[in-house]
Amino acid sequence: MTKRLLPLILTVSVLALTGCFGNDEQWHGKDISGLMPELEFELVGAGGQTVTPEDSAGDIRLLYFGFTSCPDVCPTTLTDLRKAVNQLPADYRDDITTLFVSVDPQRDTPERLGSYASFFGDHVVGLTAAEPELRELTKRYRTTFGYDEPDADGNYNVSHSSAVYVFDRSGNARLLLRPGLTTQQVSEDLAQLLSEA
């Protein structure tokens, strides 16, 4: 057993012994194993480059759809994810990548996305694409998004799901994290996924 793996195994063991996972349910998030397709996309990154799942292969990936002008849900979700990751043993924080996919490509340029994503941590990647590609991607994961009518100043809101999709190191869909979970619960689920390796 490697020294690097020991802290994570101990963390998961302690959580299990204290009953954090419960007797009947293994996860706090919704188990979507076998219900959703594997992680697959071709999007535009902050530098204008093409980004695919291979760029973060071997990591646990957290996929979240939002937009940078989001007044509350997006920044709250990304902050909570950062807190959950920071509760993990230090050696494992680098093994999780958050993929923040903007469904507002008209306003969210790659540069703007890069600046926004970096505010929430080094392992948060801002991505987007043209609207038709975004429609296909959200359809793949059984969600959607929409645009409100612009106000007099041209500002508009974007409706989108607040759920986070969690993919394991092999890119398989494993969990759906819905609002209402605590950062501790999310951290416990991530620790358990990391311990599978």
Short mmCIF file of C-alpha atoms in Angstrom, two decimals:
data_model
loop_
_atom_site.label_atom_id
_atom_site.label_comp_id
_atom_site.label_asym_id
_atom_site.label_seq_id
_atom_site.Cartn_x
_atom_site.Cartn_y
_atom_site.Cartn_z
CA MET A 1 0.00 0.00 0.00
CA THR A 2 1.46 3.35 -0.98
CA LYS A 3 1.93 6.09 1.57
CA ARG A 4 -0.14 8.36 -0.67
CA LEU A 5 -3.18 6.08 -0.56
CA LEU A 6 -3.16 5.50 3.20
CA PRO A 7 -4.63 8.90 4.30
CA LEU A 8 -7.56 8.53 1.92
CA ILE A 9 -8.29 4.95 3.01
CA LEU A 10 -8.19 6.06 6.64
CA THR A 11 -10.55 8.96 5.88
CA VAL A 12 -13.07 6.68 4.16
CA SER A 13 -12.77 4.09 6.94
CA VAL A 14 -13.44 6.65 9.66
CA LEU A 15 -16.43 8.04 7.77
CA ALA A 16 -17.85 4.55 7.32
CA LEU A 17 -17.34 3.65 10.97
CA THR A 18 -19.07 6.81 12.13
CA GLY A 19 -22.09 5.97 9.99
CA CYS A 20 -21.71 8.82 7.55
CA PHE A 21 -22.66 6.61 4.62
CA GLY A 22 -25.66 5.02 6.36
CA ASN A 23 -26.54 1.35 6.37
CA ASP A 24 -28.59 1.08 3.19
CA GLU A 25 -27.28 3.81 0.92
CA GLN A 26 -23.71 3.91 -0.23
CA TRP A 27 -23.83 7.48 -1.52
CA HIS A 28 -25.21 10.85 -0.48
CA GLY A 29 -25.61 11.86 -4.13
CA LYS A 30 -27.91 9.98 -6.51
CA ASP A 31 -26.23 6.89 -7.95
CA ILE A 32 -26.48 7.15 -11.76
CA SER A 33 -24.12 4.28 -12.57
CA GLY A 34 -25.26 2.72 -15.84
CA LEU A 35 -28.00 5.35 -16.30
CA MET A 36 -25.99 8.05 -18.08
CA PRO A 37 -23.42 7.83 -20.88
CA GLU A 38 -19.70 8.15 -20.23
CA LEU A 39 -18.00 11.54 -20.28
CA GLU A 40 -17.64 12.71 -23.86
CA PHE A 41 -17.35 16.24 -25.26
CA GLU A 42 -15.34 18.53 -27.49
CA LEU A 43 -15.45 22.09 -26.16
CA VAL A 44 -13.47 25.32 -26.26
CA GLY A 45 -11.17 26.14 -23.35
CA ALA A 46 -10.03 29.48 -21.92
CA GLY A 47 -7.19 29.78 -24.42
CA GLY A 48 -9.43 29.05 -27.39
CA GLN A 49 -8.08 25.49 -27.61
CA THR A 50 -10.14 22.34 -28.06
CA VAL A 51 -10.66 20.47 -24.79
CA THR A 52 -11.81 16.85 -24.47
CA PRO A 53 -12.06 14.41 -21.55
CA GLU A 54 -8.58 13.12 -22.42
CA ASP A 55 -7.14 16.40 -21.09
CA SER A 56 -8.16 15.39 -17.55
CA ALA A 57 -8.00 11.61 -17.98
CA GLY A 58 -7.51 9.73 -14.72
CA ASP A 59 -9.17 12.44 -12.61
CA ILE A 60 -12.58 12.41 -10.98
CA ARG A 61 -14.51 14.91 -13.11
CA LEU A 62 -17.35 17.15 -11.86
CA LEU A 63 -19.46 18.45 -14.76
CA TYR A 64 -21.56 21.54 -14.12
CA PHE A 65 -23.56 23.65 -16.59
CA GLY A 66 -23.94 27.36 -15.82
CA PHE A 67 -22.90 30.84 -16.92
CA THR A 68 -20.64 33.57 -15.54
CA SER A 69 -23.41 36.19 -15.18
CA CYS A 70 -25.35 33.84 -12.90
CA PRO A 71 -26.19 35.89 -9.80
CA ASP A 72 -26.28 33.16 -7.16
CA VAL A 73 -26.60 29.45 -8.01
CA CYS A 74 -23.41 29.10 -10.07
CA PRO A 75 -21.01 30.89 -7.71
CA THR A 76 -22.57 29.15 -4.71
CA THR A 77 -22.26 25.71 -6.34
CA LEU A 78 -18.65 26.28 -7.42
CA THR A 79 -17.74 27.59 -3.96
CA ASP A 80 -19.33 24.57 -2.29
CA LEU A 81 -17.48 22.20 -4.63
CA ARG A 82 -14.20 23.92 -3.79
CA LYS A 83 -14.92 23.54 -0.07
CA ALA A 84 -15.77 19.85 -0.51
CA VAL A 85 -12.56 19.20 -2.43
CA ASN A 86 -10.51 21.10 0.16
CA GLN A 87 -11.79 18.75 2.88
CA LEU A 88 -10.02 15.84 1.17
CA PRO A 89 -6.46 14.79 2.07
CA ALA A 90 -4.08 17.25 0.39
CA ASP A 91 -2.55 14.67 -1.94
CA TYR A 92 -5.94 13.93 -3.51
CA ARG A 93 -7.20 17.42 -4.22
CA ASP A 94 -5.27 17.48 -7.49
CA ASP A 95 -7.13 14.34 -8.62
CA ILE A 96 -10.43 16.19 -9.06
CA THR A 97 -11.22 18.47 -11.99
CA THR A 98 -14.36 20.62 -12.13
CA LEU A 99 -15.61 21.21 -15.68
CA PHE A 100 -17.66 24.42 -15.69
CA VAL A 101 -19.50 24.50 -19.02
CA SER A 102 -21.07 27.84 -19.88
CA VAL A 103 -24.36 27.61 -21.74
CA ASP A 104 -24.15 31.34 -22.49
CA PRO A 105 -21.57 31.48 -25.29
CA GLN A 106 -22.77 34.88 -26.50
CA ARG A 107 -21.41 36.59 -23.37
CA ASP A 108 -18.98 34.01 -22.03
CA THR A 109 -15.92 34.27 -24.21
CA PRO A 110 -13.10 31.80 -23.51
CA GLU A 111 -11.10 34.57 -21.83
CA ARG A 112 -13.97 35.56 -19.55
CA LEU A 113 -14.58 31.91 -18.69
CA GLY A 114 -10.93 31.38 -17.86
CA SER A 115 -10.87 34.31 -15.46
CA TYR A 116 -14.14 33.26 -13.83
CA ALA A 117 -13.16 29.61 -13.41
CA SER A 118 -9.73 30.40 -11.98
CA PHE A 119 -11.39 32.36 -9.16
CA PHE A 120 -12.77 29.05 -7.85
CA GLY A 121 -9.51 27.13 -7.97
CA ASP A 122 -6.68 25.82 -10.10
CA HIS A 123 -8.59 22.69 -11.04
CA VAL A 124 -11.74 24.41 -12.31
CA VAL A 125 -11.79 24.49 -16.11
CA GLY A 126 -14.04 26.94 -17.95
CA LEU A 127 -15.47 25.56 -21.20
CA THR A 128 -18.06 26.49 -23.80
CA ALA A 129 -19.06 25.93 -27.44
CA ALA A 130 -21.54 27.21 -29.99
CA GLU A 131 -25.16 26.84 -28.90
CA PRO A 132 -25.96 23.81 -31.14
CA GLU A 133 -23.05 21.85 -29.63
CA LEU A 134 -24.13 22.85 -26.13
CA ARG A 135 -27.67 21.67 -26.88
CA GLU A 136 -26.33 18.28 -27.94
CA LEU A 137 -24.15 17.99 -24.83
CA THR A 138 -26.91 18.89 -22.39
CA LYS A 139 -29.28 16.52 -24.20
CA ARG A 140 -26.69 13.75 -23.74
CA TYR A 141 -26.99 14.22 -19.97
CA ARG A 142 -30.77 14.68 -20.01
CA THR A 143 -30.88 18.35 -19.13
CA THR A 144 -31.45 21.61 -20.98
CA PHE A 145 -31.10 25.38 -20.75
CA GLY A 146 -32.98 28.45 -21.94
CA TYR A 147 -32.68 32.22 -22.29
CA ASP A 148 -35.02 34.83 -20.84
CA GLU A 149 -36.01 37.89 -22.85
CA PRO A 150 -33.33 40.63 -22.62
CA ASP A 151 -34.16 43.71 -20.57
CA ALA A 152 -33.80 47.30 -21.82
CA ASP A 153 -30.03 47.11 -21.30
CA GLY A 154 -29.70 43.82 -23.14
CA ASN A 155 -29.15 41.77 -19.98
CA TYR A 156 -30.85 38.39 -19.69
CA ASN A 157 -30.95 35.42 -17.39
CA VAL A 158 -30.20 31.83 -18.37
CA SER A 159 -32.16 28.93 -16.92
CA HIS A 160 -30.13 25.76 -16.35
CA SER A 161 -29.87 22.73 -14.11
CA SER A 162 -28.23 23.16 -10.71
CA ALA A 163 -27.08 19.52 -10.54
CA VAL A 164 -23.46 18.38 -10.77
CA TYR A 165 -22.57 15.20 -12.66
CA VAL A 166 -19.71 13.17 -11.19
CA PHE A 167 -17.59 10.90 -13.40
CA ASP A 168 -15.04 8.43 -12.08
CA ARG A 169 -11.41 8.13 -13.19
CA SER A 170 -12.47 6.05 -16.20
CA GLY A 171 -15.04 8.63 -17.33
CA ASN A 172 -18.08 6.63 -16.23
CA ALA A 173 -21.08 8.57 -14.90
CA ARG A 174 -21.43 7.71 -11.21
CA LEU A 175 -23.26 10.35 -9.21
CA LEU A 176 -25.65 13.26 -9.54
CA LEU A 177 -25.11 15.87 -6.83
CA ARG A 178 -28.30 17.83 -6.26
CA PRO A 179 -28.82 20.99 -4.20
CA GLY A 180 -29.26 20.30 -0.51
CA LEU A 181 -26.17 18.17 0.02
CA THR A 182 -23.67 19.57 2.50
CA THR A 183 -20.04 20.09 1.54
CA GLN A 184 -19.18 17.32 4.01
CA GLN A 185 -21.51 14.88 2.24
CA VAL A 186 -20.06 15.79 -1.16
CA SER A 187 -16.55 15.39 0.21
CA GLU A 188 -17.43 11.95 1.58
CA ASP A 189 -18.76 10.83 -1.81
CA LEU A 190 -15.64 12.11 -3.56
CA ALA A 191 -13.40 10.37 -1.00
CA GLN A 192 -15.21 7.12 -1.62
CA LEU A 193 -14.80 7.44 -5.39
CA LEU A 194 -11.12 8.26 -5.00
CA SER A 195 -10.59 5.26 -2.75
CA GLU A 196 -11.83 2.91 -5.50
CA ALA A 197 -8.52 3.37 -7.29
#
